[in-house]
Coordinates of C-alpha atoms in Angstrom, one line a residue:
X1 CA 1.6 23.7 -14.9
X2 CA 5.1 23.5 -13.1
X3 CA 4.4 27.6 -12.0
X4 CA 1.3 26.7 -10.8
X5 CA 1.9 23.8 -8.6
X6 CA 5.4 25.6 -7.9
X7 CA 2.7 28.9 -6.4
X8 CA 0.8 26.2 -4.5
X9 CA 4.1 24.9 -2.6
X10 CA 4.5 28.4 -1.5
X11 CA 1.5 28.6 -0.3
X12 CA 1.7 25.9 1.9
X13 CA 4.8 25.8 2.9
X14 CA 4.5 29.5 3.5
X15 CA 8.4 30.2 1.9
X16 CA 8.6 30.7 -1.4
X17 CA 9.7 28.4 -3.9
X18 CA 10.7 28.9 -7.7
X19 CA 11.2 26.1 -9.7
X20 CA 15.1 26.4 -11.1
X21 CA 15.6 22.6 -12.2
X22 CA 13.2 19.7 -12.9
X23 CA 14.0 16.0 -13.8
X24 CA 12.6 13.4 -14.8
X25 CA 12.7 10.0 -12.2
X26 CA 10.7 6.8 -11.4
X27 CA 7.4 7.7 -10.4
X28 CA 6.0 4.0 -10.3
X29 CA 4.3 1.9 -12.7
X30 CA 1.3 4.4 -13.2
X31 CA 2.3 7.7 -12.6
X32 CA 4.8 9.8 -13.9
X33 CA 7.8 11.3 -11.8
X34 CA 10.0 14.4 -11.1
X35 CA 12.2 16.2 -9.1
X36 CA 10.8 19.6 -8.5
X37 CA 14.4 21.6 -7.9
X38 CA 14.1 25.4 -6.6
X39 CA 17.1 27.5 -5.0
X40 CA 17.7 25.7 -1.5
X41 CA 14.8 23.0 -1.8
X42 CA 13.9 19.6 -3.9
X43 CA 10.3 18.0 -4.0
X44 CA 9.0 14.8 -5.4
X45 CA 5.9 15.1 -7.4
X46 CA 4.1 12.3 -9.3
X47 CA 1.6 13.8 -11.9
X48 CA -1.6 11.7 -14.2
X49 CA -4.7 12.6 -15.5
X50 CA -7.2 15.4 -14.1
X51 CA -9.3 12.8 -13.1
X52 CA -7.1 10.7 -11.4
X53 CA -6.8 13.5 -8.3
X54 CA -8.8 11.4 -5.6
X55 CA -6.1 8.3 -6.3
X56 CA -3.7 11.5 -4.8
X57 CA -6.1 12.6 -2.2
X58 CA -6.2 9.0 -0.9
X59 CA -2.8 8.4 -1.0
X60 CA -2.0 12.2 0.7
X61 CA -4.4 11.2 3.9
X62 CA -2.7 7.6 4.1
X63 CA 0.7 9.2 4.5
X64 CA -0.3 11.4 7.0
X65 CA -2.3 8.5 9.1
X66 CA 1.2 6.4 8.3
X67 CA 3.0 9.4 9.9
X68 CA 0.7 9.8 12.5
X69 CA 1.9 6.5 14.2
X70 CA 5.3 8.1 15.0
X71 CA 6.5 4.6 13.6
X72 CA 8.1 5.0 10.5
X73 CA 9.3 7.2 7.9
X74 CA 7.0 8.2 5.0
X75 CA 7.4 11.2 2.6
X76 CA 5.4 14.1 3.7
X77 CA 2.4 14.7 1.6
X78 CA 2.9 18.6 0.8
X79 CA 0.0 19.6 -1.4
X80 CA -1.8 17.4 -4.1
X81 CA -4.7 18.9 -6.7
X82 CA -5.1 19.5 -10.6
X83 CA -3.3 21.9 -12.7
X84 CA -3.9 22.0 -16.5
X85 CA -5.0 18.5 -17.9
X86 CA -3.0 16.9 -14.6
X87 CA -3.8 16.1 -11.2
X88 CA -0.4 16.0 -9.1
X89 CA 1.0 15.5 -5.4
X90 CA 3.8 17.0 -4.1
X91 CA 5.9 15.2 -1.7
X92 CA 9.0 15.8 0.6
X93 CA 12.5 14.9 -1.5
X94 CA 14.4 12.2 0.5
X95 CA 17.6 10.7 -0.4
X96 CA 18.1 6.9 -0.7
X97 CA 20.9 4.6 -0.2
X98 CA 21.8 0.8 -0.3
X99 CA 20.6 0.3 3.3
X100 CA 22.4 -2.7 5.4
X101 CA 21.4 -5.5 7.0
X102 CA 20.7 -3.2 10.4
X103 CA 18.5 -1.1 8.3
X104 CA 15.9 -4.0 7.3
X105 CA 15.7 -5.3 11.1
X106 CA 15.0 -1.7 12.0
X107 CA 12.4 -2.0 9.0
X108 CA 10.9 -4.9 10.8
X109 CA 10.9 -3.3 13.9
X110 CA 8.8 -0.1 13.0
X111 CA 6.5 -2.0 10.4
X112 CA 5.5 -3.8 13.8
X113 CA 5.3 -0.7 15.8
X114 CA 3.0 1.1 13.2
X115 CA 0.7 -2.2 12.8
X116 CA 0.4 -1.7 16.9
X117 CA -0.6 2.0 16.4
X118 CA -4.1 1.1 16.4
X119 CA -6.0 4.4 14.4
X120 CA -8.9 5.7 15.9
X121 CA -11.3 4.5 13.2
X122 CA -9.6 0.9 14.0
X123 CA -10.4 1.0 17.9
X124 CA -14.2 0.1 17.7
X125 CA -12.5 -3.7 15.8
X126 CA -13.9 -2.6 12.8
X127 CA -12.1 -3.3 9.0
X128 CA -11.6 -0.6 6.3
X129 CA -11.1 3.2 5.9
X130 CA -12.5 6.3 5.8
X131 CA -12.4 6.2 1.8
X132 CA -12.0 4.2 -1.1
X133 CA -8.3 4.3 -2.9
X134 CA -6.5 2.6 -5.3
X135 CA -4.0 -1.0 -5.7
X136 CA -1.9 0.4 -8.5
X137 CA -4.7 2.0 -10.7
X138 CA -7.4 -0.5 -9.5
X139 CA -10.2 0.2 -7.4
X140 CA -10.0 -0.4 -3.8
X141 CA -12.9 -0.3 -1.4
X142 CA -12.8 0.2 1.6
X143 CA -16.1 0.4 3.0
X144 CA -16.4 -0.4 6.4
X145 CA -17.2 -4.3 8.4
X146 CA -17.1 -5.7 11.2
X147 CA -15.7 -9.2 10.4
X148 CA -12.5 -9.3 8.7
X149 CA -12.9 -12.4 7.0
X150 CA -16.4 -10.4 5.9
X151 CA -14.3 -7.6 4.5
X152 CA -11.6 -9.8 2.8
X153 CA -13.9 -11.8 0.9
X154 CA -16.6 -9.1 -0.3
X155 CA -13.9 -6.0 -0.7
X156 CA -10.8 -7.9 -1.7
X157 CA -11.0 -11.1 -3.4
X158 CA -14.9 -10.7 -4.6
X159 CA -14.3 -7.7 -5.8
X160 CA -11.3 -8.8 -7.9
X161 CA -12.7 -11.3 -9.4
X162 CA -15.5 -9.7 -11.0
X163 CA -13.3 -7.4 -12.3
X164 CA -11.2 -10.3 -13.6
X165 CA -14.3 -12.0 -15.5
X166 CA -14.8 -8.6 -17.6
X167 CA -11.1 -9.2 -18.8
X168 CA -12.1 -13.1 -20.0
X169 CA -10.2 -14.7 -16.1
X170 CA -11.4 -18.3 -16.0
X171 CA -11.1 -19.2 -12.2
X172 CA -13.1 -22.3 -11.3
X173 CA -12.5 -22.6 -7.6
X174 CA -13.5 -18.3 -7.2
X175 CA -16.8 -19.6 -5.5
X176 CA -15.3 -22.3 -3.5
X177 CA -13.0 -20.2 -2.4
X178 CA -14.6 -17.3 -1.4
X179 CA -17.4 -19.6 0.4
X180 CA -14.3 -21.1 2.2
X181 CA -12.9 -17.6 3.5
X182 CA -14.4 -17.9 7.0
X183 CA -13.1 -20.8 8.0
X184 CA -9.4 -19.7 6.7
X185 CA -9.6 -16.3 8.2
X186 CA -11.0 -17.5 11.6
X187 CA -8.0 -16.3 13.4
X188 CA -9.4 -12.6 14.9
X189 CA -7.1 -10.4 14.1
X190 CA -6.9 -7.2 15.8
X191 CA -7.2 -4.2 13.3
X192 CA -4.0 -2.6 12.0
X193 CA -3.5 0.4 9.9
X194 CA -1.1 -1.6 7.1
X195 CA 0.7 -0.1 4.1
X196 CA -1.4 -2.1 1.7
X197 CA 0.9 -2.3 -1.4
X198 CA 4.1 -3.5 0.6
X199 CA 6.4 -5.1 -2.1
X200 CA 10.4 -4.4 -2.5
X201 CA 9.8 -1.7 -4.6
X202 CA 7.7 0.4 -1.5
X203 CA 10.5 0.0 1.1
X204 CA 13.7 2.4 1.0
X205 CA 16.6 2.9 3.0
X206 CA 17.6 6.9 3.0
X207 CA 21.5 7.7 2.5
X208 CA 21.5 7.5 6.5
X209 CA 20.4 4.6 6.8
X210 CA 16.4 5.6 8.0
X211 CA 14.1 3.0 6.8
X212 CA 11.4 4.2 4.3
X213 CA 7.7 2.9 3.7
X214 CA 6.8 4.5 0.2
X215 CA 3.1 4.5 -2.1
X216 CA 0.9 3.3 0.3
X217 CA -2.5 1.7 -0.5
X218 CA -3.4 2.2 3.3
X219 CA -6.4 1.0 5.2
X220 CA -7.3 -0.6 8.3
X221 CA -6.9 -4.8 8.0
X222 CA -5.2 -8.0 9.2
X223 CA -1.1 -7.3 9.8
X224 CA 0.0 -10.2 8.2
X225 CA -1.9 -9.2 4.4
X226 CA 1.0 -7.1 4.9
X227 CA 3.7 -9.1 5.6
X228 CA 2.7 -11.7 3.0
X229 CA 2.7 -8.8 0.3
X230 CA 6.8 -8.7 1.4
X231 CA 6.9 -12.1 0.5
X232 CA 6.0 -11.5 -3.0
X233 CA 8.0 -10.6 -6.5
X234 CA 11.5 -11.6 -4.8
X235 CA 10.9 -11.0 -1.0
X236 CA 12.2 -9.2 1.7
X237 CA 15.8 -9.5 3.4
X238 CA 15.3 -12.0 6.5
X239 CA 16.7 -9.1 8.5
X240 CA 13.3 -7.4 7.7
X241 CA 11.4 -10.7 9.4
X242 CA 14.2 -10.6 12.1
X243 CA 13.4 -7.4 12.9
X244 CA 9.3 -8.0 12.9
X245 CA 9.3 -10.8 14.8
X246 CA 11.4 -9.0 17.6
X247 CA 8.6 -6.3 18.7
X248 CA 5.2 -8.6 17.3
X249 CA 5.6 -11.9 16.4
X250 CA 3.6 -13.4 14.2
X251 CA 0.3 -16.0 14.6
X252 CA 0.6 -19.7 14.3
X253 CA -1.1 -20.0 11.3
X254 CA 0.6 -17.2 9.0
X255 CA 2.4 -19.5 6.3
X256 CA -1.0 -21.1 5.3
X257 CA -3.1 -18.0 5.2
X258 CA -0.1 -15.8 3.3
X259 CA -1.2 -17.4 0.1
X260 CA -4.5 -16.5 0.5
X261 CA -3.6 -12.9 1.2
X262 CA -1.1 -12.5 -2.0
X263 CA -4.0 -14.3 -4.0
X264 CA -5.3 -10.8 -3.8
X265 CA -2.7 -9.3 -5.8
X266 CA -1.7 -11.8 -8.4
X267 CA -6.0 -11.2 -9.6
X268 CA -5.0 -7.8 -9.6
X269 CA -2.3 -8.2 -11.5
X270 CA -4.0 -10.0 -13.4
X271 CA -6.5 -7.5 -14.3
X272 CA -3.8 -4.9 -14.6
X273 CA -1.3 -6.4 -16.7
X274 CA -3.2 -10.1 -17.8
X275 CA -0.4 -12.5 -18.9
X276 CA 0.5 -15.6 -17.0
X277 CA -1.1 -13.9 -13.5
X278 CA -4.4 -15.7 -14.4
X279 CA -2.4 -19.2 -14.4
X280 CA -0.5 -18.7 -11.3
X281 CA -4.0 -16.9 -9.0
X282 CA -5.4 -20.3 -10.5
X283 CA -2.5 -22.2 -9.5
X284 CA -2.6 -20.6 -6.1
X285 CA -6.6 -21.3 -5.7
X286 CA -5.7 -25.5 -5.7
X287 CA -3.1 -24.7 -3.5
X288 CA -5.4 -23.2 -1.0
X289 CA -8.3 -25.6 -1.6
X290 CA -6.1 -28.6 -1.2

C-alpha cells in the first residue's frame, strides 16, 4: 500500500519520492495517522476503509476552497484515493508549536477574513456546497437552499435527529424546536465558506507561529455556526475572539443563537458516541425554548 500511494506522490508532485521512514501519529478520532518520511520530504496521510474515499474527496476540495481564500493556512491536499483495502489522503507535513497569545488574535483575524471570502457558489445568497461530506464519520448534507434558517433546520438539526431516534434519543422539544427555527435564525446572514468542525483540536499554531485551520467539514453557512463550535469542549483563547472581532464583528444576537448552533453537534455526538450527549442536547433544547 505505502509503495503505492508513495508512486502516486510522485506522480503528482512530479519529484520522486521513496518512502525511507513511516510513523505512526494522531490522525483524529476516525482515521488513522502517519508520517510518510522519504529522503528530503515528510507527508501526513490519514488512511480508513475503501469505502470511506469520498469522506477524503470531500475533505481534499474543502481544503483547497479553504486555501483559495488566501486567508489562512490549511495543509495542502496532495493526492487522496484507494490502495489495497484503504482509501487514504496525503497531505503537506507542517510542524506545530505552542503558539502565543499573538498567534490566536492573528487566528481571529484570518478566520474573519476567510468567512469574508465569499466562494463563488456563495455569491447567488444561497446555503450549502457542491457535495455532501462528513461531521466526524456522520453524514453531512449539503444540498443546496435558499433560506438559511431552511437549510439549518432540514440539513442540520432534522437530519440529526432522525438519526438520533434510530439510536433510542428521546428529545421531546425536537419538533418544537425545529418549528421554532425561523424565528431564531431570522437574522440574514450573508453566506460564508466556514470550517464546519471548528473545535480546539482543528486549530494549530506551526513552530513559527503561522496559525493553522485543520479537518475541515467545509460548506457554505452562517459565520457564527462557526464561532459557536469554538466555544465548545473547553473554548478558544479570548485572544482568538480578540482577534475576530477586530476585522468582523459579530451580530447582536450571537450569544442566544450559539446554543442553537452547538445543539447541532452535541446530537451528533450523540449519535457518534451516545453517553450523557443525549441529556445535555436535551438540556440545551429547554434552554433554547425557554
Amino acid at each position: 500500500m505505502w509503495t503505492e500511494i508513495a508512486a502516486q506522490i510522485s506522480k503528482i508532485t512530479g519529484k520522486p519520492f521513496e518512502v525511507v521512514n513511516r510513523r505512526s501519529v494522531s490522525g483524529g478520532c476516525i482515521n488513522q495517522g502517519c508520517a510518510l518520511i522519504g529522503d528530503d520530504t515528510t507527508y501526513f496521510v490519514k488512511t480508513n476503509q475503501a469505502s470511506q474515499v469520498s469522506m477524503f474527496e470531500a475533505e481534499a476540495l474543502g481544503l483547497k476552497q479553504m486555501l483559495d481564500t488566501h486567508a489562512i493556512r490549511v495543509p495542502q491536499p496532495i493526492v487522496y484515493g484507494v490502495a489495497g483495502n484503504s482509501a487514504y489522503i496525503v497531505l503537506e507535513w507542517l510542524e506545530f508549536g505552542g503558539g502565543n497569545s499573538e498567534s490566536w488574535v492573528e487566528m481571529g483575524r484570518q478566520l474573519a477574513a476567510m468567512h469574508q471570502a465569499i466562494p463563488p457558489q456563495g455569491k447567488d445568497g444561497r446555503f450549502g456546497w457542491n457535495q455532501n461530506n462528513t461531521i466526524g464519520s456522520t453524514p453531512q448534507i449539503n444540498d443546496w437552499m435558499d433560506d438559511w434558517a431552511e437549510f439549518f433546520a432540514e440539513h442540520r438539526l432534522g437530519y440529526q435527529f432522525k438519526l438520533a431516534r434510530r439510536r433510542g434519543g428521546h428529545f421531546p422539544g425536537q419538533d418544537k424546536l425545529l418549528a421554532k427555527v425561523p424565528e431564531l435564525l431570522d437574522h440574514q446572514p450573508k453566506p460564508s465558506l466556514i470550517h464546519g468542525d471548528l473545535w480546539g483540536g482543528n486549530a494549530a499554531v506551526t513552530t513559527s507561529g503561522e496559525p493553522v485551520l485543520l479537518d475541515p467539514a467545509t460548506y457554505v453557512g452562517d459565520r457564527e455556526a462557526d464561532i459557536a463550535m469554538t466555544e465548545l469542549f473547553g473554548g478558544f483563547p479570548a485572544a482568538f475572539y480578540r482577534g475576530y472581532n477586530q476585522v468582523w464583528q459579530l451580530d447582536s444576537g450571537y450569544e442566544q443563537r450559539k446554543t442553537l448552533y452547538n445543539l447541532y453537534h452535541i446530537i451528533n455526538h450523540f449519535n457518534l458516541f451516545g453517553g450523557g450527549y443525549g441529556s445535555q442536547a436535551n438540556r440545551m433544547i429547554e434552554q433554547i425554548l425557554g
